[in-house]
Short mmCIF file of C-alpha atoms (C1' of nucleotides) in Angstrom, two decimals:
data_model
loop_
_atom_site.label_atom_id
_atom_site.label_comp_id
_atom_site.label_asym_id
_atom_site.label_seq_id
_atom_site.Cartn_x
_atom_site.Cartn_y
_atom_site.Cartn_z
CA MET A 21 -18.65 12.92 -2.63
CA PRO A 22 -19.33 9.43 -2.98
CA GLU A 23 -18.07 7.88 -6.32
CA LEU A 24 -18.37 4.23 -7.82
CA PRO A 25 -16.51 2.44 -4.82
CA GLU A 26 -18.62 4.69 -2.14
CA VAL A 27 -21.88 3.92 -3.42
CA GLU A 28 -21.01 0.24 -4.76
CA THR A 29 -20.77 -0.14 -0.88
CA ILE A 30 -23.86 1.56 0.45
CA ALA A 31 -25.68 -0.73 -2.27
CA ARG A 32 -24.37 -3.77 -0.42
CA PHE A 33 -24.89 -2.25 3.18
CA LEU A 34 -28.50 -1.83 1.76
CA ARG A 35 -28.98 -5.10 0.11
CA ASN A 36 -27.31 -7.53 2.26
CA SER A 37 -27.64 -7.84 6.18
CA THR A 38 -24.44 -6.97 7.46
CA ALA A 39 -23.94 -5.56 10.85
CA PHE A 40 -23.34 -2.19 9.56
CA THR A 41 -24.75 0.89 7.74
CA SER A 42 -22.84 3.28 5.54
CA SER A 43 -22.42 5.52 8.53
CA GLY A 44 -20.78 2.72 10.77
CA GLY A 45 -23.78 2.13 12.63
CA SER A 46 -25.93 -0.97 13.15
CA LEU A 47 -28.31 -1.86 9.91
CA ALA A 48 -31.90 -2.30 11.79
CA GLY A 49 -33.25 -5.30 11.18
CA GLY A 50 -31.14 -6.20 7.85
CA SER A 51 -31.59 -5.30 4.28
CA VAL A 52 -33.52 -2.91 3.11
CA ILE A 53 -35.32 -5.66 0.49
CA GLY A 54 -38.75 -6.71 1.16
CA ARG A 55 -39.68 -3.28 3.20
CA VAL A 56 -42.47 -1.70 2.40
CA ILE A 57 -42.76 2.25 2.31
CA ARG A 58 -45.37 3.97 4.74
CA SER A 59 -44.75 6.96 3.95
CA VAL A 60 -42.39 9.66 2.62
CA GLU A 61 -41.10 12.81 4.86
CA LEU A 62 -39.51 15.76 2.63
CA LEU A 63 -38.07 18.12 4.66
CA TRP A 64 -35.74 19.66 1.58
CA GLU A 65 -37.94 19.35 -1.17
CA ARG A 66 -35.48 20.39 -3.64
CA THR A 67 -34.03 16.87 -3.00
CA LEU A 68 -36.74 15.55 -5.26
CA ALA A 69 -35.72 15.50 -8.74
CA GLU A 70 -38.93 14.23 -9.46
CA PRO A 71 -42.06 13.34 -9.44
CA LEU A 72 -43.45 16.96 -8.02
CA PRO A 73 -43.82 16.68 -4.30
CA ALA A 74 -47.40 16.69 -4.36
CA GLU A 75 -47.20 13.23 -6.02
CA VAL A 76 -44.30 11.51 -4.30
CA ASN A 77 -46.82 9.80 -1.88
CA THR A 78 -48.83 8.68 -4.43
CA ARG A 79 -46.74 7.48 -6.14
CA LEU A 80 -44.71 5.75 -3.19
CA VAL A 81 -46.79 4.77 -0.39
CA GLY A 82 -47.30 0.96 -0.49
CA GLN A 83 -44.51 -0.04 -2.70
CA GLU A 84 -41.89 -2.92 -1.44
CA ILE A 85 -38.03 -2.87 -2.33
CA ARG A 86 -37.72 -5.17 -4.47
CA GLU A 87 -33.54 -5.15 -5.42
CA VAL A 88 -30.86 -2.95 -4.71
CA ASP A 89 -28.33 -1.71 -7.42
CA ARG A 90 -25.69 0.80 -8.76
CA ARG A 91 -24.94 2.28 -11.70
CA GLY A 92 -22.46 4.76 -12.19
CA LYS A 93 -22.66 7.07 -8.76
CA PHE A 94 -26.44 6.06 -8.72
CA LEU A 95 -28.18 4.15 -6.44
CA VAL A 96 -31.29 2.32 -8.01
CA LEU A 97 -33.43 0.60 -6.40
CA GLU A 98 -36.58 -1.62 -8.00
CA LEU A 99 -40.00 -1.19 -6.43
CA SER A 100 -43.01 -3.32 -6.90
CA ARG A 101 -44.08 -0.46 -9.45
CA GLY A 102 -41.25 1.54 -10.69
CA TRP A 103 -38.25 2.70 -9.25
CA LEU A 104 -36.56 4.73 -6.88
CA LEU A 105 -32.99 6.76 -7.84
CA PHE A 106 -30.39 8.51 -5.52
CA HIS A 107 -27.47 10.39 -6.50
CA LEU A 108 -25.54 11.40 -3.56
CA ARG A 109 -23.58 14.41 -5.55
CA MET A 110 -20.61 16.11 -2.93
CA SER A 111 -22.42 14.97 0.82
CA GLY A 112 -25.09 12.98 0.59
CA ASP A 113 -25.12 9.90 3.28
CA ILE A 114 -28.03 7.05 3.62
CA ARG A 115 -28.56 5.35 6.76
CA VAL A 116 -31.35 2.89 7.82
CA GLU A 117 -31.93 2.90 11.43
CA GLN A 118 -34.95 2.63 13.83
CA GLU A 119 -37.63 4.90 13.92
CA SER A 120 -36.67 5.97 17.60
CA ALA A 121 -32.99 6.73 16.59
CA THR A 122 -32.46 10.62 16.94
CA CYS A 123 -32.29 12.49 13.73
CA LEU A 124 -29.29 14.31 12.29
CA ALA A 125 -29.14 18.10 11.50
CA HIS A 126 -29.23 18.06 7.53
CA ASP A 127 -31.32 14.72 7.10
CA ARG A 128 -33.40 15.70 4.04
CA VAL A 129 -35.85 13.00 3.19
CA ILE A 130 -37.07 10.30 5.29
CA PHE A 131 -38.53 7.12 3.93
CA HIS A 132 -40.95 5.42 6.94
CA PHE A 133 -41.06 1.78 6.45
CA GLY A 134 -44.18 -0.38 8.15
CA ASP A 135 -41.65 -1.91 10.83
CA ASP A 136 -40.40 0.85 13.61
CA THR A 137 -37.66 1.50 10.90
CA ARG A 138 -36.35 4.28 8.17
CA LEU A 139 -34.35 5.24 5.52
CA VAL A 140 -33.09 8.55 5.87
CA PHE A 141 -30.70 10.70 3.07
CA ASN A 142 -28.93 13.14 4.54
CA ASP A 143 -27.39 15.91 2.71
CA THR A 144 -25.24 18.84 4.05
CA ARG A 145 -24.37 20.46 0.78
CA LYS A 146 -27.86 20.03 -0.76
CA PHE A 147 -26.93 19.08 -4.11
CA GLY A 148 -27.95 15.05 -3.85
CA ARG A 149 -31.05 14.20 -5.72
CA ILE A 150 -33.54 11.57 -5.53
CA TRP A 151 -35.91 10.43 -8.32
CA ALA A 152 -38.96 8.37 -8.43
CA VAL A 153 -39.74 7.21 -12.03
CA ASP A 154 -41.29 4.26 -14.22
CA ASP A 155 -38.30 3.85 -16.18
CA PRO A 156 -34.70 4.34 -14.96
CA GLN A 157 -33.46 4.97 -18.52
CA SER A 158 -35.01 8.08 -18.21
CA VAL A 159 -32.44 8.97 -15.27
CA VAL A 160 -29.25 6.53 -16.05
CA GLY A 161 -30.15 6.49 -19.98
CA GLY A 162 -27.03 8.85 -20.86
CA LEU A 163 -24.56 7.05 -19.13
CA GLY A 164 -21.14 5.67 -20.30
CA PRO A 165 -19.85 2.24 -20.05
CA GLU A 166 -19.65 0.85 -16.31
CA PRO A 167 -16.06 0.75 -15.84
CA LEU A 168 -15.82 -2.59 -14.04
CA GLY A 169 -18.38 -4.23 -16.50
CA ASN A 170 -17.93 -7.19 -19.03
CA ALA A 171 -18.49 -4.99 -21.36
CA PHE A 172 -15.45 -2.58 -20.93
CA SER A 173 -11.97 -3.75 -22.50
CA ALA A 174 -9.09 -1.87 -22.44
CA GLU A 175 -9.38 -2.06 -26.68
CA LEU A 176 -13.09 0.15 -25.77
CA LEU A 177 -11.35 2.56 -23.74
CA HIS A 178 -8.94 3.19 -26.44
CA GLN A 179 -11.13 3.34 -29.09
CA MET A 180 -13.40 5.31 -27.02
CA LEU A 181 -10.13 7.72 -25.67
CA ARG A 182 -8.79 7.95 -29.33
CA ALA A 183 -12.36 9.37 -30.63
CA ARG A 184 -11.91 12.05 -28.73
CA SER A 185 -9.46 14.58 -28.21
CA ARG A 186 -9.99 16.32 -24.48
CA GLU A 187 -7.63 16.26 -21.44
CA LEU A 188 -7.61 12.56 -19.71
CA LYS A 189 -8.86 14.00 -15.89
CA PRO A 190 -11.75 15.94 -17.22
CA LEU A 191 -12.72 13.01 -19.77
CA LEU A 192 -12.76 10.21 -17.81
CA MET A 193 -14.53 12.14 -15.08
CA ASP A 194 -17.22 12.59 -17.95
CA GLN A 195 -19.88 10.51 -16.69
CA ALA A 196 -21.36 10.29 -20.26
CA PHE A 197 -17.76 8.71 -21.07
CA LEU A 198 -17.13 6.48 -18.30
CA ALA A 199 -19.90 6.19 -15.34
CA GLY A 200 -18.45 6.24 -12.17
CA LEU A 201 -15.02 7.81 -11.82
CA GLY A 202 -14.85 11.38 -9.74
CA ASN A 203 -11.80 13.23 -8.36
CA ILE A 204 -10.19 10.55 -5.96
CA TYR A 205 -10.54 7.39 -8.25
CA THR A 206 -8.94 9.70 -11.83
CA ASP A 207 -6.39 11.03 -9.86
CA GLU A 208 -5.69 7.72 -8.46
CA ALA A 209 -5.94 5.85 -11.69
CA LEU A 210 -3.80 8.26 -13.52
CA HIS A 211 -1.07 7.92 -10.99
CA ARG A 212 -1.04 4.34 -11.42
CA ALA A 213 -1.27 4.63 -15.18
CA GLY A 214 1.95 6.88 -15.58
CA LEU A 215 -0.43 9.54 -17.48
CA HIS A 216 -0.17 12.91 -16.92
CA PRO A 217 -4.01 14.78 -16.08
CA ARG A 218 -3.58 17.21 -19.02
CA ARG A 219 -2.99 14.66 -21.56
CA ARG A 220 -4.99 14.61 -24.78
CA SER A 221 -7.13 11.40 -25.15
CA SER A 222 -6.41 10.98 -28.59
CA SER A 223 -2.51 10.91 -28.48
CA LEU A 224 -2.72 7.46 -25.99
CA LYS A 225 -0.77 4.30 -27.39
CA MET A 226 -2.84 1.59 -27.38
CA GLN A 227 -0.01 0.04 -24.61
CA GLU A 228 -0.93 3.24 -22.81
CA SER A 229 -4.69 2.79 -23.22
CA GLU A 230 -3.96 -0.72 -21.49
CA ARG A 231 -2.43 0.44 -18.71
CA LEU A 232 -5.07 2.89 -17.89
CA TYR A 233 -7.53 0.43 -18.04
CA GLN A 234 -5.85 -1.87 -15.85
CA ALA A 235 -5.65 0.88 -13.35
CA ILE A 236 -8.63 2.42 -13.70
CA ARG A 237 -9.91 -1.45 -12.83
CA GLU A 238 -7.52 -1.80 -9.91
CA VAL A 239 -8.12 1.31 -8.48
CA LEU A 240 -11.75 0.72 -8.31
CA GLU A 241 -11.57 -2.95 -7.20
CA GLU A 242 -9.11 -1.68 -4.31
CA GLY A 243 -11.73 1.13 -3.70
CA ILE A 244 -14.25 -1.48 -3.27
CA ARG A 245 -12.63 -3.75 -1.35
CA ARG A 246 -11.64 -1.40 1.15
CA ASN A 247 -15.68 -0.58 1.80
CA GLY A 248 -14.48 3.09 -0.13
CA ALA A 249 -12.87 6.11 1.42
CA SER A 250 -13.63 8.23 4.21
CA ILE A 251 -12.57 11.71 4.25
CA ASP A 252 -13.55 15.39 5.44
CA TRP A 253 -16.01 15.62 8.68
CA VAL A 254 -18.51 12.56 6.87
CA TYR A 255 -17.67 8.66 7.58
CA ARG A 256 -18.41 6.08 6.04
CA GLY A 257 -16.70 3.39 7.25
CA GLY A 258 -14.14 3.20 4.67
CA GLU A 259 -10.24 2.84 4.81
CA PHE A 260 -9.49 3.70 1.08
CA GLN A 261 -8.09 6.80 2.43
CA ASN A 262 -5.47 5.59 3.84
CA TYR A 263 -3.98 3.77 0.81
CA PHE A 264 -4.12 7.44 -1.33
CA ARG A 265 -1.02 7.34 -3.36
CA VAL A 266 -1.63 11.02 -4.72
CA TYR A 267 -5.03 12.43 -3.96
CA GLN A 268 -4.56 14.94 -0.93
CA ARG A 269 -0.68 14.45 -1.08
CA GLN A 270 0.63 17.58 -2.54
CA GLY A 271 3.52 18.32 -0.93
CA GLN A 272 4.47 14.82 0.34
CA VAL A 273 6.45 12.40 -1.36
CA CYS A 274 5.45 9.85 -4.30
CA THR A 275 5.71 6.14 -3.09
CA THR A 276 6.94 5.14 -6.22
CA CYS A 277 9.34 7.65 -7.23
CA GLY A 278 10.48 10.03 -3.99
CA THR A 279 9.11 13.49 -5.69
CA LYS A 280 7.02 16.25 -4.47
CA ILE A 281 3.21 15.47 -5.72
CA GLU A 282 2.07 18.31 -6.94
CA ARG A 283 -1.44 20.16 -7.02
CA ILE A 284 -2.87 21.71 -10.16
CA VAL A 285 -6.28 22.98 -11.45
CA VAL A 286 -7.47 20.77 -14.23
CA GLY A 287 -10.83 21.19 -15.50
CA GLN A 288 -11.62 23.79 -12.68
CA ARG A 289 -10.71 20.66 -10.25
CA GLY A 290 -8.20 20.00 -7.87
CA THR A 291 -5.66 17.80 -9.56
CA ARG A 292 -3.21 15.83 -7.80
CA TYR A 293 -0.10 14.10 -9.64
CA CYS A 294 3.48 13.13 -9.57
CA PRO A 295 5.93 14.96 -12.28
CA LYS A 296 7.81 12.19 -12.53
CA CYS A 297 5.99 9.23 -12.73
CA GLN A 298 3.25 11.58 -15.35
CA PRO A 299 5.16 13.23 -17.41
CA LEU A 300 3.19 15.03 -20.00
"C1'" DC B 8 -17.42 19.64 -30.11
"C1'" DA B 9 -14.15 21.26 -26.46
"C1'" DC B 10 -13.62 24.64 -22.89
"C1'" DG B 11 -13.87 27.98 -18.81
"C1'" DA B 12 -17.15 30.40 -16.02
"C1'" DG B 13 -20.87 30.37 -12.83
"C1'" DA B 14 -24.53 28.32 -10.22
"C1'" DC B 15 -26.49 25.47 -6.47
"C1'" DC B 16 -25.49 24.82 -1.12
"C1'" DT B 17 -23.01 24.13 3.70
"C1'" DG B 18 -18.92 23.19 6.46
"C1'" DT B 19 -13.87 23.77 7.37
"C1'" DT B 20 -9.53 25.04 7.46
"C1'" DC B 21 -6.18 28.43 6.06
"C1'" DG B 22 -3.75 33.05 6.43
"C1'" DC B 23 -3.70 37.68 8.15
"C1'" DT C 10 -10.16 35.86 18.43
"C1'" DG C 11 -12.23 37.27 14.05
"C1'" DC C 12 -12.71 37.62 9.49
"C1'" DG C 13 -12.94 36.57 4.42
"C1'" DA C 14 -10.91 33.69 0.89
"C1'" DA C 15 -10.43 29.14 -0.42
"C1'" DC C 16 -11.32 24.67 -0.88
"C1'" DA C 17 -14.60 20.49 -0.88
"C1'" DG C 18 -16.02 12.99 -3.19
"C1'" DG C 19 -20.53 16.38 -8.74
"C1'" DT C 20 -23.57 17.83 -12.11
"C1'" DC C 21 -26.01 21.38 -14.95
"C1'" DT C 22 -26.22 25.62 -18.05
"C1'" DC C 23 -24.65 29.03 -20.71
"C1'" DG C 24 -21.53 31.78 -23.64
"C1'" DT C 25 -17.66 31.03 -26.64
#
DNA sequence: CACGAGACCTGTTCGC
DNA sequence: TGCGAACAGGTCTCGT
């Protein structure tokens, strides 16, 4: 579910003393930074990727949350000793609330703080994972560049694209190639760049790579500015779904040229594009 | 290396 | 109304 902008939004909610949680409710007592984990409740054991369930309390109890960051689609929490990482996959969500709040269906792991508040990992489809490790590189070490980072440039993207010969859509969604794009933002970026999802990466001219680079940055920045996208039954408080140009718009007209948006399958993922703006 | 199929999961929507 | 199929913001593993 969440892609880079949604995870960034959650990271900011957890880090800052804002008035909202990622689910739109009020964040009990503000930032989670400075809070100490007093116990961990594993409601669905397989959510815990590392360590083994028996070791999780020894590893986390007494640890203070020092910093909240994001790497690709991973939420990265620095603890007083070690690191706690979350990946929300398709349906994960995080909320911080008072201990007196009502538990919800699909709550999978609960981190109780000592101050009558808790952090809850809710995940309908059970794909999400949590890691408690000594070195975050063991989890995120294989990721490609951060698309909004300073080290990422049009020249670098062009070189990366030319070094491979894959269809653009699955390549851009490959987290080892570039970290953070998922189905929504890839479709939106390709439309803004005027590139067909099946276009071979090795065939791009510098000017096209430059357009793709700008499109990726713009679509991610706009997503973050709108607090991510809220679709399906999971409400996250974001508004970007109201600005989609192609995603979930098959059969409707392209806002640029009026042609009907089509849906095809690329790399086993539903893919929306404008056949006129994005010719092969 | 590139690519497709299948697995992991639950819920909603659509067609008959 | 009922019921199965298709689909859903992701990633991993296996086989060709």
